[in-house]
Short mmCIF file of C-alpha atoms in Angstrom, two decimals:
data_model
loop_
_atom_site.label_atom_id
_atom_site.label_comp_id
_atom_site.label_asym_id
_atom_site.label_seq_id
_atom_site.Cartn_x
_atom_site.Cartn_y
_atom_site.Cartn_z
CA UNK Q 78 -0.03 0.03 0.00
CA UNK Q 79 1.46 3.37 -1.11
CA UNK Q 80 0.63 6.39 1.22
CA UNK Q 81 0.28 9.81 0.02
CA UNK Q 82 1.17 13.06 1.70
CA UNK Q 83 0.78 16.74 1.08
CA UNK Q 84 3.20 19.74 0.91
CA UNK Q 85 1.73 23.23 1.20
CA UNK Q 86 4.25 25.52 -0.54
CA UNK Q 87 2.09 28.42 -1.50
CA UNK Q 88 0.85 31.25 0.88
CA UNK Q 89 -0.54 33.58 -1.88
CA UNK Q 90 -3.98 32.51 -0.93
CA UNK Q 91 -6.16 35.67 -1.70
CA UNK Q 92 -6.87 36.40 1.88
CA UNK Q 93 -5.58 39.30 4.17
CA UNK Q 94 -2.64 38.41 6.22
CA UNK Q 95 -4.73 38.29 9.30
CA UNK Q 96 -6.71 35.50 7.72
CA UNK Q 97 -3.74 33.71 6.25
CA UNK Q 98 -3.08 31.12 9.02
CA UNK Q 99 -6.88 30.15 9.16
CA UNK Q 100 -6.94 29.37 5.36
CA UNK Q 101 -3.69 27.35 5.75
CA UNK Q 102 -5.27 25.43 8.87
CA UNK Q 103 -8.26 24.85 6.65
CA UNK Q 104 -6.13 23.20 4.01
CA UNK Q 105 -4.33 21.24 6.66
CA UNK Q 106 -7.70 20.14 8.19
CA UNK Q 107 -8.73 18.98 4.57
CA UNK Q 108 -5.47 16.85 4.23
CA UNK Q 109 -6.22 15.55 7.81
CA UNK Q 110 -9.55 14.51 6.82
CA UNK Q 111 -8.74 13.50 3.29
CA UNK Q 112 -6.47 10.43 4.12
CA UNK Q 113 -3.05 12.18 3.57
CA UNK Q 114 -0.60 10.62 5.79
CA UNK Q 115 1.75 13.47 6.10
CA UNK Q 116 1.65 17.39 5.78
CA UNK Q 117 4.69 19.23 4.99
CA UNK Q 118 5.77 22.88 4.64
CA UNK Q 119 8.91 24.24 2.98
CA UNK Q 120 11.56 25.63 5.36
CA UNK Q 121 12.52 28.76 3.57
CA UNK Q 122 12.31 32.54 4.41
CA UNK Q 123 11.75 33.68 0.78
CA UNK Q 124 9.12 32.33 -1.54
CA UNK Q 125 10.51 30.34 -4.40
CA UNK Q 126 10.70 32.06 -7.88
CA UNK Q 127 7.98 29.62 -9.36
CA UNK Q 128 5.46 30.84 -6.78
CA UNK Q 129 6.49 34.47 -7.12
CA UNK Q 130 9.67 34.94 -5.47
CA UNK Q 131 10.88 36.84 -2.35
CA UNK Q 132 8.23 39.49 -2.59
CA UNK Q 133 5.37 36.76 -1.95
CA UNK Q 134 4.34 35.48 1.45
CA UNK Q 135 6.35 32.78 3.26
CA UNK Q 136 5.57 31.68 6.84
CA UNK Q 137 8.30 30.17 9.02
CA UNK Q 138 8.25 26.55 9.05
CA UNK Q 139 8.37 25.45 12.68
CA UNK Q 140 6.14 28.25 13.98
CA UNK Q 141 3.55 27.10 11.36
CA UNK Q 142 3.95 23.33 12.04
CA UNK Q 143 3.42 24.02 15.77
CA UNK Q 144 0.23 25.77 15.02
CA UNK Q 145 -0.87 23.15 12.58
CA UNK Q 146 -0.18 20.33 15.10
CA UNK Q 147 -2.90 22.09 17.15
CA UNK Q 148 -5.25 22.30 14.32
CA UNK Q 149 -4.96 18.72 13.13
CA UNK Q 150 -5.41 15.09 14.72
CA UNK Q 151 -3.77 12.57 12.49
CA UNK Q 152 -1.22 13.84 9.76
CA UNK Q 153 2.46 13.43 10.46
CA UNK Q 154 4.09 17.05 10.39
CA UNK Q 155 7.37 18.01 8.93
CA UNK Q 156 9.39 20.57 7.01
CA UNK Q 157 10.28 19.31 3.54
CA UNK Q 158 13.12 19.77 4.27
CA UNK Q 159 14.82 21.77 6.88
CA UNK Q 160 17.97 23.47 5.66
CA UNK Q 161 20.81 22.47 7.81
CA UNK Q 162 22.32 25.91 7.57
CA UNK Q 163 19.50 27.77 9.32
CA UNK Q 164 19.72 26.37 12.81
CA UNK Q 165 22.18 24.71 15.02
CA UNK Q 166 21.23 21.08 15.04
CA UNK Q 167 20.61 21.05 18.77
CA UNK Q 168 18.08 23.80 18.39
CA UNK Q 169 16.44 21.95 15.52
CA UNK Q 170 16.38 18.79 17.72
CA UNK Q 171 14.55 20.77 20.41
CA UNK Q 172 12.12 22.25 17.91
CA UNK Q 173 11.18 19.00 16.45
CA UNK Q 174 10.88 17.37 19.87
CA UNK Q 175 8.55 20.28 20.89
CA UNK Q 176 6.64 19.65 17.64
CA UNK Q 177 6.34 15.99 18.45
CA UNK Q 178 4.97 16.77 21.91
CA UNK Q 179 2.44 19.38 20.73
CA UNK Q 180 1.30 16.90 18.05
CA UNK Q 181 1.30 14.00 20.44
CA UNK Q 182 3.73 12.00 18.26
CA UNK Q 183 3.39 13.06 14.72
CA UNK Q 184 6.60 15.02 14.11
CA UNK Q 185 9.06 13.99 11.42
CA UNK Q 186 12.56 15.65 11.04
CA UNK Q 187 13.03 16.36 7.38
CA UNK Q 188 16.47 17.31 6.80
CA UNK Q 189 18.59 18.62 3.75
CA UNK Q 190 21.69 20.47 2.74
CA UNK Q 191 19.97 23.68 1.83
CA UNK Q 192 20.13 25.39 -1.69
CA UNK Q 193 18.36 28.61 -1.80
CA UNK Q 194 21.34 31.00 -1.81
CA UNK Q 195 19.74 34.31 -2.01
CA UNK Q 196 17.86 34.06 1.37
CA UNK Q 197 21.10 33.10 2.97
CA UNK Q 198 22.46 36.38 1.47
CA UNK Q 199 19.50 38.41 2.37
CA UNK Q 200 19.37 37.13 6.00
CA UNK Q 201 23.19 37.12 6.53
CA UNK Q 202 23.34 33.37 6.97
CA UNK Q 203 26.68 31.64 5.88
CA UNK Q 204 26.22 29.44 2.76
CA UNK Q 205 29.21 27.33 2.56
CA UNK Q 206 30.11 24.77 -0.20
CA UNK Q 207 27.85 22.06 -1.04
CA UNK Q 208 30.54 19.75 0.26
CA UNK Q 209 30.39 21.49 3.66
CA UNK Q 210 26.67 21.73 3.75
CA UNK Q 211 26.56 17.95 3.19
CA UNK Q 212 29.00 17.34 6.01
CA UNK Q 213 26.95 19.46 8.10
CA UNK Q 214 23.69 17.69 7.25
CA UNK Q 215 25.42 14.36 8.27
CA UNK Q 216 26.58 15.85 11.59
CA UNK Q 217 23.09 17.29 12.27
CA UNK Q 218 21.53 14.01 11.62
CA UNK Q 219 23.67 12.42 14.16
CA UNK Q 220 23.17 15.12 16.73
CA UNK Q 221 19.38 15.09 16.39
CA UNK Q 222 19.29 11.36 16.72
CA UNK Q 223 21.33 11.53 19.77
CA UNK Q 224 19.24 14.17 21.36
CA UNK Q 225 16.03 12.04 20.45
CA UNK Q 226 17.39 8.84 21.97
CA UNK Q 227 20.02 9.77 24.79
CA UNK Q 228 19.43 11.42 28.06
CA UNK Q 229 22.48 13.71 27.80
CA UNK Q 230 24.57 13.08 24.57
CA UNK Q 231 28.01 14.45 23.70
CA UNK Q 232 28.98 14.80 20.17
CA UNK Q 233 32.09 16.50 18.69
CA UNK Q 234 32.09 16.87 15.01
CA UNK Q 235 33.95 19.19 12.52
CA UNK Q 236 31.34 21.67 12.55
CA UNK Q 237 29.01 21.21 15.48
CA UNK Q 238 29.49 20.05 19.01
CA UNK Q 239 27.16 19.46 21.96
CA UNK Q 240 28.18 18.53 25.53
CA UNK Q 241 25.62 16.60 27.51
CA UNK Q 242 22.91 18.20 25.88
CA UNK Q 243 19.48 17.88 27.52
CA UNK Q 244 16.20 17.54 25.70
CA UNK Q 245 13.44 17.54 28.20
CA UNK Q 246 10.61 16.73 27.66
CA UNK Q 247 11.46 13.64 25.61
CA UNK Q 248 9.88 12.94 22.20
CA UNK Q 249 6.48 11.20 22.41
CA UNK Q 250 7.34 8.80 19.61
CA UNK Q 251 9.47 5.82 20.80
CA UNK Q 252 13.10 6.50 19.44
CA UNK Q 253 12.02 10.10 18.45
CA UNK Q 254 10.76 11.52 15.39
CA UNK Q 255 11.76 9.59 12.31
CA UNK Q 256 14.55 11.44 10.24
CA UNK Q 257 14.03 11.96 6.62
CA UNK Q 258 16.96 12.99 4.33
CA UNK Q 259 15.92 14.67 1.23
CA UNK Q 260 17.68 14.24 -2.13
CA UNK Q 261 18.56 11.83 -4.68
CA UNK Q 262 22.33 12.19 -4.96
CA UNK Q 263 23.61 8.67 -5.34
CA UNK Q 264 27.01 8.88 -3.75
CA UNK Q 265 26.53 11.08 -0.63
CA UNK Q 266 22.92 11.75 -0.11
CA UNK Q 267 21.60 8.36 -0.31
CA UNK Q 268 24.57 6.89 1.55
CA UNK Q 269 23.79 9.28 4.31
CA UNK Q 270 20.11 8.13 4.24
CA UNK Q 271 21.48 4.41 4.65
CA UNK Q 272 23.70 5.52 7.50
CA UNK Q 273 21.55 8.10 9.55
CA UNK Q 274 17.97 8.22 8.27
CA UNK Q 275 14.74 6.44 8.65
CA UNK Q 276 13.22 7.91 5.50
CA UNK Q 277 14.53 9.18 2.14
CA UNK Q 278 12.76 11.61 -0.15
CA UNK Q 279 13.67 11.17 -3.92
CA UNK Q 280 12.54 13.06 -6.86
CA UNK Q 281 12.04 11.93 -10.53
CA UNK Q 282 9.90 9.64 -12.69
CA UNK Q 283 9.42 5.83 -12.27
CA UNK Q 284 12.64 4.93 -13.93
CA UNK Q 285 14.70 7.50 -11.91
CA UNK Q 286 12.90 6.46 -8.63
CA UNK Q 287 13.69 2.75 -9.35
CA UNK Q 288 17.33 3.43 -9.92
CA UNK Q 289 17.64 5.67 -6.88
CA UNK Q 290 16.11 2.86 -4.75
CA UNK Q 291 18.46 0.37 -6.10
CA UNK Q 292 21.46 2.78 -5.20
CA UNK Q 293 19.85 3.19 -1.63
CA UNK Q 294 19.57 -0.57 -1.24
CA UNK Q 295 23.16 -0.93 -2.28
CA UNK Q 296 24.30 1.69 0.35
CA UNK Q 297 22.22 -0.25 3.01
CA UNK Q 298 24.00 -3.39 2.05
CA UNK Q 299 27.26 -1.58 2.48
CA UNK Q 300 26.55 -0.34 5.90
CA UNK Q 301 24.84 -3.50 7.01
CA UNK Q 302 21.36 -2.25 7.16
CA UNK Q 303 18.14 -3.95 6.29
CA UNK Q 304 16.75 -1.73 3.34
CA UNK Q 305 13.12 -2.28 4.46
CA UNK Q 306 13.94 -0.21 7.41
CA UNK Q 307 14.13 2.88 5.26
CA UNK Q 308 10.81 4.46 4.12
CA UNK Q 309 11.07 5.61 0.62
CA UNK Q 310 9.03 8.73 -0.07
CA UNK Q 311 8.98 10.68 -3.30
CA UNK Q 312 8.37 14.29 -3.83
CA UNK Q 313 6.73 15.82 -6.83
CA UNK Q 314 4.44 18.63 -7.87
CA UNK Q 315 0.80 17.87 -8.86
CA UNK Q 316 -1.56 20.08 -10.77
CA UNK Q 317 -5.04 18.66 -10.68
CA UNK Q 318 -7.69 19.03 -11.94
CA UNK Q 319 -6.83 20.27 -15.26
CA UNK Q 320 -8.29 19.77 -18.75
CA UNK Q 321 -4.97 19.82 -20.33
CA UNK Q 322 -1.47 18.04 -19.97
CA UNK Q 323 0.30 21.37 -20.77
CA UNK Q 324 2.97 21.90 -17.99
CA UNK Q 325 2.83 25.10 -16.22
CA UNK Q 326 5.70 27.67 -16.63
CA UNK Q 327 6.98 26.85 -13.31
CA UNK Q 328 8.00 23.39 -14.36
CA UNK Q 329 10.67 24.70 -16.73
CA UNK Q 330 12.05 26.79 -13.77
CA UNK Q 331 12.59 23.71 -11.67
CA UNK Q 332 14.14 21.51 -14.41
CA UNK Q 333 16.57 24.34 -15.24
CA UNK Q 334 17.37 24.86 -11.43
CA UNK Q 335 18.11 21.27 -10.82
CA UNK Q 336 20.04 20.68 -14.16
CA UNK Q 337 22.25 23.72 -13.17
CA UNK Q 338 22.62 22.84 -9.45
CA UNK Q 339 23.00 18.90 -9.54
CA UNK Q 340 26.32 17.78 -8.34
CA UNK Q 341 27.48 14.32 -8.95
CA UNK Q 342 28.95 14.19 -5.50
CA UNK Q 343 25.63 15.11 -3.85
CA UNK Z 166 5.48 16.89 -12.26
CA UNK Z 167 2.10 14.86 -12.19
CA UNK Z 168 -0.48 16.79 -13.95
CA UNK Z 169 -3.58 16.45 -15.89
CA UNK Z 170 -6.92 15.03 -15.57
CA UNK Z 171 -7.77 12.56 -12.68
CA UNK Z 172 -7.21 9.60 -14.98
CA UNK Z 173 -3.84 10.66 -16.14
CA UNK Z 174 -2.87 11.45 -12.34
CA UNK Z 175 -3.96 7.91 -11.40
CA UNK Z 176 -1.69 6.46 -14.15
CA UNK Z 177 1.30 8.46 -12.83
CA UNK Z 178 1.05 7.58 -9.31
CA UNK Z 179 0.52 3.96 -9.90
CA UNK Z 180 3.71 3.82 -11.91
CA UNK Z 181 5.64 5.71 -9.12
CA UNK Z 182 4.16 3.38 -6.58
CA UNK Z 183 5.24 0.32 -8.58
CA UNK Z 184 8.83 1.77 -8.71
CA UNK Z 185 9.18 1.15 -4.96
CA UNK Z 186 7.70 4.24 -3.34
CA UNK Z 187 6.10 3.88 0.00
CA UNK Z 188 4.73 7.38 0.06
CA UNK Z 189 4.02 9.88 -2.48
CA UNK Z 190 4.22 13.48 -1.39
CA UNK Z 191 2.67 16.06 -3.60
CA UNK Z 192 3.19 19.74 -3.71
CA UNK Z 193 0.05 21.38 -4.85
CA UNK Z 194 1.35 24.84 -5.89
CA UNK Z 195 -2.12 25.95 -7.36
CA UNK Z 196 -4.16 24.95 -4.30
CA UNK Z 197 -5.49 28.08 -2.58
CA UNK Z 198 -8.17 26.35 -0.38
CA UNK Z 199 -9.28 23.33 1.38
CA UNK Z 200 -11.66 22.26 -1.42
CA UNK Z 201 -8.66 21.55 -3.72
CA UNK Z 202 -6.82 19.70 -1.06
CA UNK Z 203 -9.91 17.52 -0.63
CA UNK Z 204 -10.57 16.87 -4.19
CA UNK Z 205 -6.82 15.86 -4.59
CA UNK Z 206 -7.16 13.51 -1.74
CA UNK Z 207 -10.10 11.78 -3.31
CA UNK Z 208 -8.21 11.34 -6.56
CA UNK Z 209 -5.19 10.02 -4.74
CA UNK Z 210 -7.09 7.66 -2.60
CA UNK Z 211 -8.90 6.10 -5.46
CA UNK Z 212 -5.65 5.79 -7.52
CA UNK Z 213 -3.65 4.24 -4.78
CA UNK Z 214 -6.53 1.98 -3.32
#
């Protein structure tokens, strides 16, 4: 049985700002009632170009998720995906744990290496090389896992360190919220999934997905992990209903973006 | 990108499910209210039943 989830990326919803959250909450409740297993928001500070760019509304992810946790009953809640550059991973672990408590065990930690350069520039957030961001993502996954599962973990990495970091109250979910690593990079990203994550999030059509799953299973074998332990999710845009198969203009922006940014090592 | 009438969407999601996906997560950029989310849920539930 394949489940389905929903990401809400667009906050240009034809309502005044003081009605914006209620509209988003109505959409979240529709997902909750409509059989969606999960509900995701983007972790960005600027809206993305296909949806109008930085001048369009964007709500901060974890503030919004906390409010949506109180507005829904069933759906899992997470950021698709949290940019590792935006928060110290210990703070992120605390936020996701709080989300798990507020939602009574429905939080998912979506984690990624971040990519949206202009919001880093705009907010004065360092935006290191993709290699360093990948390194940071791997360290962040280890820190969050430790803070979900250990009473007072200590971790010393190249980029982050924690020392007897307390995380009370503990997550509601046994073992803590599942960790999802986003991306389909065959060498580093999918290997990081095999090493540190409970879920992956890959892109592409059926043939690409099949290849990515094969690579993931190879990495799992390489680290001695049962591949059935990793839940495979796939992200994609969906325009429905329509009366035409013509792709909207935003599709070309995304294709160009990923063609330009894709790195073999990622 | 999964796009088109409901029957086309169903074909696409069934092919993705067969490729080994446990959960399909859809971004609905054009959705501006709960009715569109509910409609998408009906289509997806039927396609993946």
